[in-house]
Amino acid sequence: MSRRTLSRLSLCAATIGALAVAAFATAPSRAAEDAVIIPPPATDAQESGIKTAVLAGGCFWGVQGVFQHTAGVVSAVSGYSGGNKATADYSMVSTGTTGHAESVEIKYNPQQISYGKILQIFFSVVHDPTQLNRQGPDTGSQYRSAIFTTSDEQKKVADAYIAQLNAAKVYPKPIVTKVGALQAFYPAEGYHQDYLTLHPNQPYIAYNDIPKVENLKKIFAANYIEKPTLVNGSKVTN
């Protein structure tokens, strides 16, 4: 069982015990992944009506949290993509053997935010696209970087943008993000939804994910909204 799985099991408890706190005390000295300021895509999608983007970039708590604070996003739901329905279950996905990646289904209004802008945020503040089958402290293929496209145009934009960023050498290593057509998206269990908003002070969230939202606010101020767009319309509890 990975460190990420152990951490999440601890965080699902009503309170964080001394062992969980001690575990996070030994974590790396920097929070989350460093944001990278990158250029927008040279080519963007021309879309109308509510569209869907599905992205995987490590733990879905942080990915969902960032896009729930992004203007133009109608909804952002944590879930699983890449495997089949029978294995779209957290306990199975956590083994890293199902083919699934922890993913977020983002429904957005192209009149307010383009697909290219969503990808720019994804590559800049959401995760480090040069890490293979891991993200920060989380390891395994379920934490891989992936873009599941819902149209040919999305695939063309994603492929072109990755090529553009690699050519510009904005990262010290090549991007390893895989681009492929979405086969299916399966929403995650209810306790995973709105997790960042509901548990902002839990150690994993505070250390790894809150900085991503702060980077969104700093780097993409025009795209940031203070009140998150929640799945359950839940009230915040610390």
C-alpha positions as protocol buffer text, in pm:
chain_id: "A"
residue {
  index: 1
  type: MET
  ca { x: 0 y: 0 z: 0 }
}
residue {
  index: 2
  type: SER
  ca { x: 142 y: 339 z: -102 }
}
residue {
  index: 3
  type: ARG
  ca { x: 214 y: 628 z: 130 }
}
residue {
  index: 4
  type: ARG
  ca { x: -67 y: 816 z: -44 }
}
residue {
  index: 5
  type: THR
  ca { x: -316 y: 540 z: 39 }
}
residue {
  index: 6
  type: LEU
  ca { x: -208 y: 528 z: 402 }
}
residue {
  index: 7
  type: SER
  ca { x: -234 y: 905 z: 424 }
}
residue {
  index: 8
  type: ARG
  ca { x: -583 y: 910 z: 278 }
}
residue {
  index: 9
  type: LEU
  ca { x: -708 y: 637 z: 511 }
}
residue {
  index: 10
  type: SER
  ca { x: -585 y: 844 z: 804 }
}
residue {
  index: 11
  type: LEU
  ca { x: -747 y: 1158 z: 668 }
}
residue {
  index: 12
  type: CYS
  ca { x: -1085 y: 989 z: 634 }
}
residue {
  index: 13
  type: ALA
  ca { x: -1100 y: 953 z: 1011 }
}
residue {
  index: 14
  type: ALA
  ca { x: -1297 y: 1207 z: 1213 }
}
residue {
  index: 15
  type: THR
  ca { x: -978 y: 1355 z: 1354 }
}
residue {
  index: 16
  type: ILE
  ca { x: -612 y: 1342 z: 1263 }
}
residue {
  index: 17
  type: GLY
  ca { x: -425 y: 1138 z: 1522 }
}
residue {
  index: 18
  type: ALA
  ca { x: -74 y: 1177 z: 1642 }
}
residue {
  index: 19
  type: LEU
  ca { x: 58 y: 915 z: 1400 }
}
residue {
  index: 20
  type: ALA
  ca { x: -81 y: 1100 z: 1097 }
}
residue {
  index: 21
  type: VAL
  ca { x: 66 y: 1427 z: 1213 }
}
residue {
  index: 22
  type: ALA
  ca { x: 402 y: 1262 z: 1270 }
}
residue {
  index: 23
  type: ALA
  ca { x: 395 y: 1110 z: 922 }
}
residue {
  index: 24
  type: PHE
  ca { x: 341 y: 1448 z: 757 }
}
residue {
  index: 25
  type: ALA
  ca { x: 611 y: 1603 z: 970 }
}
residue {
  index: 26
  type: THR
  ca { x: 863 y: 1387 z: 783 }
}
residue {
  index: 27
  type: ALA
  ca { x: 735 y: 1497 z: 439 }
}
residue {
  index: 28
  type: PRO
  ca { x: 955 y: 1697 z: 197 }
}
residue {
  index: 29
  type: SER
  ca { x: 1031 y: 2054 z: 301 }
}
residue {
  index: 30
  type: ARG
  ca { x: 838 y: 2225 z: 20 }
}
residue {
  index: 31
  type: ALA
  ca { x: 463 y: 2227 z: -24 }
}
residue {
  index: 32
  type: ALA
  ca { x: 295 y: 2070 z: -324 }
}
residue {
  index: 33
  type: GLU
  ca { x: 461 y: 2108 z: -664 }
}
residue {
  index: 34
  type: ASP
  ca { x: 615 y: 2436 z: -770 }
}
residue {
  index: 35
  type: ALA
  ca { x: 395 y: 2630 z: -1010 }
}
residue {
  index: 36
  type: VAL
  ca { x: 549 y: 2712 z: -1347 }
}
residue {
  index: 37
  type: ILE
  ca { x: 455 y: 3020 z: -1544 }
}
residue {
  index: 38
  type: ILE
  ca { x: 396 y: 2903 z: -1901 }
}
residue {
  index: 39
  type: PRO
  ca { x: 268 y: 3060 z: -2224 }
}
residue {
  index: 40
  type: PRO
  ca { x: -90 y: 2998 z: -2338 }
}
residue {
  index: 41
  type: PRO
  ca { x: -144 y: 2749 z: -2621 }
}
residue {
  index: 42
  type: ALA
  ca { x: -75 y: 2883 z: -2967 }
}
residue {
  index: 43
  type: THR
  ca { x: -378 y: 2690 z: -3092 }
}
residue {
  index: 44
  type: ASP
  ca { x: -705 y: 2669 z: -2900 }
}
residue {
  index: 45
  type: ALA
  ca { x: -1036 y: 2491 z: -2945 }
}
residue {
  index: 46
  type: GLN
  ca { x: -1332 y: 2672 z: -3097 }
}
residue {
  index: 47
  type: GLU
  ca { x: -1626 y: 2541 z: -2898 }
}
residue {
  index: 48
  type: SER
  ca { x: -1977 y: 2641 z: -2799 }
}
residue {
  index: 49
  type: GLY
  ca { x: -2223 y: 2508 z: -2544 }
}
residue {
  index: 50
  type: ILE
  ca { x: -2118 y: 2336 z: -2221 }
}
residue {
  index: 51
  type: LYS
  ca { x: -1818 y: 2112 z: -2289 }
}
residue {
  index: 52
  type: THR
  ca { x: -1634 y: 1844 z: -2092 }
}
residue {
  index: 53
  type: ALA
  ca { x: -1265 y: 1802 z: -2018 }
}
residue {
  index: 54
  type: VAL
  ca { x: -1127 y: 1507 z: -1820 }
}
residue {
  index: 55
  type: LEU
  ca { x: -783 y: 1546 z: -1664 }
}
residue {
  index: 56
  type: ALA
  ca { x: -561 y: 1333 z: -1439 }
}
residue {
  index: 57
  type: GLY
  ca { x: -273 y: 1487 z: -1247 }
}
residue {
  index: 58
  type: GLY
  ca { x: -209 y: 1310 z: -917 }
}
residue {
  index: 59
  type: CYS
  ca { x: -452 y: 1306 z: -628 }
}
residue {
  index: 60
  type: PHE
  ca { x: -793 y: 1417 z: -753 }
}
residue {
  index: 61
  type: TRP
  ca { x: -858 y: 1621 z: -438 }
}
residue {
  index: 62
  type: GLY
  ca { x: -619 y: 1894 z: -553 }
}
residue {
  index: 63
  type: VAL
  ca { x: -717 y: 1882 z: -920 }
}
residue {
  index: 64
  type: GLN
  ca { x: -1084 y: 1916 z: -830 }
}
residue {
  index: 65
  type: GLY
  ca { x: -1012 y: 2190 z: -578 }
}
residue {
  index: 66
  type: VAL
  ca { x: -828 y: 2407 z: -830 }
}
residue {
  index: 67
  type: PHE
  ca { x: -1095 y: 2382 z: -1098 }
}
residue {
  index: 68
  type: GLN
  ca { x: -1374 y: 2442 z: -847 }
}
residue {
  index: 69
  type: HIS
  ca { x: -1211 y: 2782 z: -797 }
}
residue {
  index: 70
  type: THR
  ca { x: -1186 y: 2849 z: -1172 }
}
residue {
  index: 71
  type: ALA
  ca { x: -1428 y: 3088 z: -1341 }
}
residue {
  index: 72
  type: GLY
  ca { x: -1628 y: 2935 z: -1624 }
}
residue {
  index: 73
  type: VAL
  ca { x: -1622 y: 2586 z: -1473 }
}
residue {
  index: 74
  type: VAL
  ca { x: -1978 y: 2459 z: -1429 }
}
residue {
  index: 75
  type: SER
  ca { x: -1878 y: 2151 z: -1232 }
}
residue {
  index: 76
  type: ALA
  ca { x: -1568 y: 1954 z: -1134 }
}
residue {
  index: 77
  type: VAL
  ca { x: -1619 y: 1597 z: -1017 }
}
residue {
  index: 78
  type: SER
  ca { x: -1355 y: 1358 z: -884 }
}
residue {
  index: 79
  type: GLY
  ca { x: -1355 y: 1010 z: -1034 }
}
residue {
  index: 80
  type: TYR
  ca { x: -1175 y: 743 z: -1232 }
}
residue {
  index: 81
  type: SER
  ca { x: -1084 y: 705 z: -1601 }
}
residue {
  index: 82
  type: GLY
  ca { x: -877 y: 456 z: -1797 }
}
residue {
  index: 83
  type: GLY
  ca { x: -1018 y: 131 z: -1663 }
}
residue {
  index: 84
  type: ASN
  ca { x: -1352 y: -45 z: -1662 }
}
residue {
  index: 85
  type: LYS
  ca { x: -1663 y: 8 z: -1454 }
}
residue {
  index: 86
  type: ALA
  ca { x: -1611 y: -303 z: -1240 }
}
residue {
  index: 87
  type: THR
  ca { x: -1286 y: -165 z: -1098 }
}
residue {
  index: 88
  type: ALA
  ca { x: -1393 y: 201 z: -1060 }
}
residue {
  index: 89
  type: ASP
  ca { x: -1368 y: 173 z: -683 }
}
residue {
  index: 90
  type: TYR
  ca { x: -1116 y: 353 z: -464 }
}
residue {
  index: 91
  type: SER
  ca { x: -988 y: 42 z: -289 }
}
residue {
  index: 92
  type: MET
  ca { x: -922 y: -124 z: -625 }
}
residue {
  index: 93
  type: VAL
  ca { x: -784 y: 184 z: -802 }
}
residue {
  index: 94
  type: SER
  ca { x: -540 y: 235 z: -514 }
}
residue {
  index: 95
  type: THR
  ca { x: -364 y: -90 z: -603 }
}
residue {
  index: 96
  type: GLY
  ca { x: -243 y: 68 z: -927 }
}
residue {
  index: 97
  type: THR
  ca { x: -347 y: -240 z: -1126 }
}
residue {
  index: 98
  type: THR
  ca { x: -685 y: -134 z: -1270 }
}
residue {
  index: 99
  type: GLY
  ca { x: -571 y: 96 z: -1550 }
}
residue {
  index: 100
  type: HIS
  ca { x: -765 y: 379 z: -1390 }
}
residue {
  index: 101
  type: ALA
  ca { x: -618 y: 718 z: -1308 }
}
residue {
  index: 102
  type: GLU
  ca { x: -762 y: 945 z: -1043 }
}
residue {
  index: 103
  type: SER
  ca { x: -929 y: 1198 z: -1270 }
}
residue {
  index: 104
  type: VAL
  ca { x: -1155 y: 1501 z: -1264 }
}
residue {
  index: 105
  type: GLU
  ca { x: -1443 y: 1560 z: -1504 }
}
residue {
  index: 106
  type: ILE
  ca { x: -1462 y: 1934 z: -1574 }
}
residue {
  index: 107
  type: LYS
  ca { x: -1770 y: 2078 z: -1740 }
}
residue {
  index: 108
  type: TYR
  ca { x: -1705 y: 2431 z: -1861 }
}
residue {
  index: 109
  type: ASN
  ca { x: -1855 y: 2718 z: -2057 }
}
residue {
  index: 110
  type: PRO
  ca { x: -1627 y: 2800 z: -2355 }
}
residue {
  index: 111
  type: GLN
  ca { x: -1766 y: 3153 z: -2358 }
}
residue {
  index: 112
  type: GLN
  ca { x: -1600 y: 3207 z: -2019 }
}
residue {
  index: 113
  type: ILE
  ca { x: -1297 y: 2979 z: -2031 }
}
residue {
  index: 114
  type: SER
  ca { x: -1144 y: 2797 z: -2325 }
}
residue {
  index: 115
  type: TYR
  ca { x: -1014 y: 2442 z: -2336 }
}
residue {
  index: 116
  type: GLY
  ca { x: -666 y: 2581 z: -2392 }
}
residue {
  index: 117
  type: LYS
  ca { x: -686 y: 2794 z: -2077 }
}
residue {
  index: 118
  type: ILE
  ca { x: -795 y: 2487 z: -1879 }
}
residue {
  index: 119
  type: LEU
  ca { x: -486 y: 2305 z: -2007 }
}
residue {
  index: 120
  type: GLN
  ca { x: -265 y: 2602 z: -1924 }
}
residue {
  index: 121
  type: ILE
  ca { x: -389 y: 2595 z: -1564 }
}
residue {
  index: 122
  type: PHE
  ca { x: -350 y: 2216 z: -1557 }
}
residue {
  index: 123
  type: PHE
  ca { x: 14 y: 2230 z: -1670 }
}
residue {
  index: 124
  type: SER
  ca { x: 103 y: 2537 z: -1465 }
}
residue {
  index: 125
  type: VAL
  ca { x: -47 y: 2511 z: -1116 }
}
residue {
  index: 126
  type: VAL
  ca { x: -229 y: 2176 z: -1089 }
}
residue {
  index: 127
  type: HIS
  ca { x: 62 y: 1934 z: -1125 }
}
residue {
  index: 128
  type: ASP
  ca { x: 410 y: 1864 z: -1259 }
}
residue {
  index: 129
  type: PRO
  ca { x: 361 y: 1701 z: -1602 }
}
residue {
  index: 130
  type: THR
  ca { x: 720 y: 1572 z: -1613 }
}
residue {
  index: 131
  type: GLN
  ca { x: 670 y: 1319 z: -1331 }
}
residue {
  index: 132
  type: LEU
  ca { x: 601 y: 967 z: -1456 }
}
residue {
  index: 133
  type: ASN
  ca { x: 339 y: 767 z: -1266 }
}
residue {
  index: 134
  type: ARG
  ca { x: 364 y: 984 z: -960 }
}
residue {
  index: 135
  type: GLN
  ca { x: 286 y: 1329 z: -828 }
}
residue {
  index: 136
  type: GLY
  ca { x: 471 y: 1464 z: -528 }
}
residue {
  index: 137
  type: PRO
  ca { x: 451 y: 1201 z: -251 }
}
residue {
  index: 138
  type: ASP
  ca { x: 200 y: 987 z: -442 }
}
residue {
  index: 139
  type: THR
  ca { x: 330 y: 700 z: -654 }
}
residue {
  index: 140
  type: GLY
  ca { x: 163 y: 455 z: -890 }
}
residue {
  index: 141
  type: SER
  ca { x: -1 y: 459 z: -1232 }
}
residue {
  index: 142
  type: GLN
  ca { x: -326 y: 579 z: -1072 }
}
residue {
  index: 143
  type: TYR
  ca { x: -149 y: 914 z: -1015 }
}
residue {
  index: 144
  type: ARG
  ca { x: -24 y: 950 z: -1372 }
}
residue {
  index: 145
  type: SER
  ca { x: -55 y: 1265 z: -1579 }
}
residue {
  index: 146
  type: ALA
  ca { x: -316 y: 1218 z: -1850 }
}
residue {
  index: 147
  type: ILE
  ca { x: -558 y: 1408 z: -2070 }
}
residue {
  index: 148
  type: PHE
  ca { x: -869 y: 1218 z: -2174 }
}
residue {
  index: 149
  type: THR
  ca { x: -1008 y: 1405 z: -2473 }
}
residue {
  index: 150
  type: THR
  ca { x: -1375 y: 1422 z: -2567 }
}
residue {
  index: 151
  type: SER
  ca { x: -1331 y: 1539 z: -2928 }
}
residue {
  index: 152
  type: ASP
  ca { x: -1079 y: 1533 z: -3211 }
}
residue {
  index: 153
  type: GLU
  ca { x: -1032 y: 1907 z: -3166 }
}
residue {
  index: 154
  type: GLN
  ca { x: -941 y: 1865 z: -2799 }
}
residue {
  index: 155
  type: LYS
  ca { x: -682 y: 1603 z: -2892 }
}
residue {
  index: 156
  type: LYS
  ca { x: -527 y: 1830 z: -3154 }
}
residue {
  index: 157
  type: VAL
  ca { x: -506 y: 2119 z: -2906 }
}
residue {
  index: 158
  type: ALA
  ca { x: -359 y: 1900 z: -2630 }
}
residue {
  index: 159
  type: ASP
  ca { x: -99 y: 1737 z: -2856 }
}
residue {
  index: 160
  type: ALA
  ca { x: 2 y: 2073 z: -3006 }
}
residue {
  index: 161
  type: TYR
  ca { x: 29 y: 2236 z: -2664 }
}
residue {
  index: 162
  type: ILE
  ca { x: 252 y: 1963 z: -2525 }
}
residue {
  index: 163
  type: ALA
  ca { x: 476 y: 1994 z: -2831 }
}
residue {
  index: 164
  type: GLN
  ca { x: 481 y: 2373 z: -2788 }
}
residue {
  index: 165
  type: LEU
  ca { x: 580 y: 2354 z: -2421 }
}
residue {
  index: 166
  type: ASN
  ca { x: 846 y: 2091 z: -2484 }
}
residue {
  index: 167
  type: ALA
  ca { x: 994 y: 2299 z: -2768 }
}
residue {
  index: 168
  type: ALA
  ca { x: 1001 y: 2606 z: -2543 }
}
residue {
  index: 169
  type: LYS
  ca { x: 1174 y: 2400 z: -2270 }
}
residue {
  index: 170
  type: VAL
  ca { x: 962 y: 2555 z: -1997 }
}
residue {
  index: 171
  type: TYR
  ca { x: 1031 y: 2247 z: -1782 }
}
residue {
  index: 172
  type: PRO
  ca { x: 1371 y: 2095 z: -1705 }
}
residue {
  index: 173
  type: LYS
  ca { x: 1247 y: 1757 z: -1834 }
}
residue {
  index: 174
  type: PRO
  ca { x: 1011 y: 1648 z: -2113 }
}
residue {
  index: 175
  type: ILE
  ca { x: 636 y: 1630 z: -2047 }
}
residue {
  index: 176
  type: VAL
  ca { x: 517 y: 1272 z: -1992 }
}
residue {
  index: 177
  type: THR
  ca { x: 143 y: 1346 z: -2003 }
}
residue {
  index: 178
  type: LYS
  ca { x: -48 y: 1088 z: -2209 }
}
residue {
  index: 179
  type: VAL
  ca { x: -323 y: 1210 z: -2441 }
}
residue {
  index: 180
  type: GLY
  ca { x: -600 y: 974 z: -2545 }
}
residue {
  index: 181
  type: ALA
  ca { x: -971 y: 960 z: -2616 }
}
residue {
  index: 182
  type: LEU
  ca { x: -1200 y: 934 z: -2314 }
}
residue {
  index: 183
  type: GLN
  ca { x: -1369 y: 594 z: -2297 }
}
residue {
  index: 184
  type: ALA
  ca { x: -1562 y: 652 z: -1976 }
}
residue {
  index: 185
  type: PHE
  ca { x: -1559 y: 854 z: -1657 }
}
residue {
  index: 186
  type: TYR
  ca { x: -1684 y: 709 z: -1329 }
}
residue {
  index: 187
  type: PRO
  ca { x: -1752 y: 947 z: -1037 }
}
residue {
  index: 188
  type: ALA
  ca { x: -1565 y: 865 z: -719 }
}
residue {
  index: 189
  type: GLU
  ca { x: -1724 y: 785 z: -387 }
}
residue {
  index: 190
  type: GLY
  ca { x: -1912 y: 1068 z: -219 }
}
residue {
  index: 191
  type: TYR
  ca { x: -1655 y: 1124 z: 53 }
}
residue {
  index: 192
  type: HIS
  ca { x: -1398 y: 1222 z: -211 }
}
residue {
  index: 193
  type: GLN
  ca { x: -1612 y: 1504 z: -352 }
}
residue {
  index: 194
  type: ASP
  ca { x: -1541 y: 1866 z: -246 }
}
residue {
  index: 195
  type: TYR
  ca { x: -1265 y: 1728 z: -23 }
}
residue {
  index: 196
  type: LEU
  ca { x: -1033 y: 2028 z: -37 }
}
residue {
  index: 197
  type: THR
  ca { x: -1311 y: 2269 z: 56 }
}
residue {
  index: 198
  type: LEU
  ca { x: -1449 y: 2053 z: 336 }
}
residue {
  index: 199
  type: HIS
  ca { x: -1113 y: 1968 z: 493 }
}
residue {
  index: 200
  type: PRO
  ca { x: -875 y: 2260 z: 432 }
}
residue {
  index: 201
  type: ASN
  ca { x: -682 y: 2207 z: 756 }
}
residue {
  index: 202
  type: GLN
  ca { x: -609 y: 1837 z: 721 }
}
residue {
  index: 203
  type: PRO
  ca { x: -232 y: 1792 z: 680 }
}
residue {
  index: 204
  type: TYR
  ca { x: -230 y: 1637 z: 333 }
}
residue {
  index: 205
  type: ILE
  ca { x: -463 y: 1904 z: 194 }
}
residue {
  index: 206
  type: ALA
  ca { x: -290 y: 2194 z: 371 }
}
residue {
  index: 207
  type: TYR
  ca { x: 54 y: 2081 z: 261 }
}
residue {
  index: 208
  type: ASN
  ca { x: -7 y: 1954 z: -92 }
}
residue {
  index: 209
  type: ASP
  ca { x: -324 y: 2109 z: -230 }
}
residue {
  index: 210
  type: ILE
  ca { x: -406 y: 2446 z: -75 }
}
residue {
  index: 211
  type: PRO
  ca { x: -87 y: 2591 z: -230 }
}
residue {
  index: 212
  type: LYS
  ca { x: -221 y: 2495 z: -573 }
}
residue {
  index: 213
  type: VAL
  ca { x: -534 y: 2704 z: -520 }
}
residue {
  index: 214
  type: GLU
  ca { x: -318 y: 2989 z: -391 }
}
residue {
  index: 215
  type: ASN
  ca { x: -105 y: 2965 z: -707 }
}
residue {
  index: 216
  type: LEU
  ca { x: -419 y: 2976 z: -920 }
}
residue {
  index: 217
  type: LYS
  ca { x: -523 y: 3296 z: -746 }
}
residue {
  index: 218
  type: LYS
  ca { x: -177 y: 3447 z: -791 }
}
residue {
  index: 219
  type: ILE
  ca { x: -89 y: 3340 z: -1145 }
}
residue {
  index: 220
  type: PHE
  ca { x: -436 y: 3326 z: -1301 }
}
residue {
  index: 221
  type: ALA
  ca { x: -610 y: 3602 z: -1109 }
}
residue {
  index: 222
  type: ALA
  ca { x: -851 y: 3676 z: -1394 }
}
residue {
  index: 223
  type: ASN
  ca { x: -968 y: 3314 z: -1389 }
}
residue {
  index: 224
  type: TYR
  ca { x: -995 y: 3274 z: -1012 }
}
residue {
  index: 225
  type: ILE
  ca { x: -1320 y: 3277 z: -815 }
}
residue {
  index: 226
  type: GLU
  ca { x: -1325 y: 3290 z: -436 }
}
residue {
  index: 227
  type: LYS
  ca { x: -1638 y: 3079 z: -383 }
}
residue {
  index: 228
  type: PRO
  ca { x: -1586 y: 2724 z: -513 }
}
residue {
  index: 229
  type: THR
  ca { x: -1835 y: 2548 z: -738 }
}
residue {
  index: 230
  type: LEU
  ca { x: -1913 y: 2243 z: -526 }
}
residue {
  index: 231
  type: VAL
  ca { x: -2054 y: 1905 z: -623 }
}
residue {
  index: 232
  type: ASN
  ca { x: -2272 y: 1865 z: -317 }
}
residue {
  index: 233
  type: GLY
  ca { x: -2332 y: 2228 z: -220 }
}
residue {
  index: 234
  type: SER
  ca { x: -2183 y: 2130 z: 113 }
}
residue {
  index: 235
  type: LYS
  ca { x: -2106 y: 2363 z: 397 }
}
residue {
  index: 236
  type: VAL
  ca { x: -1743 y: 2404 z: 495 }
}
residue {
  index: 237
  type: THR
  ca { x: -1630 y: 2227 z: 811 }
}
residue {
  index: 238
  type: ASN
  ca { x: -1277 y: 2237 z: 946 }
}
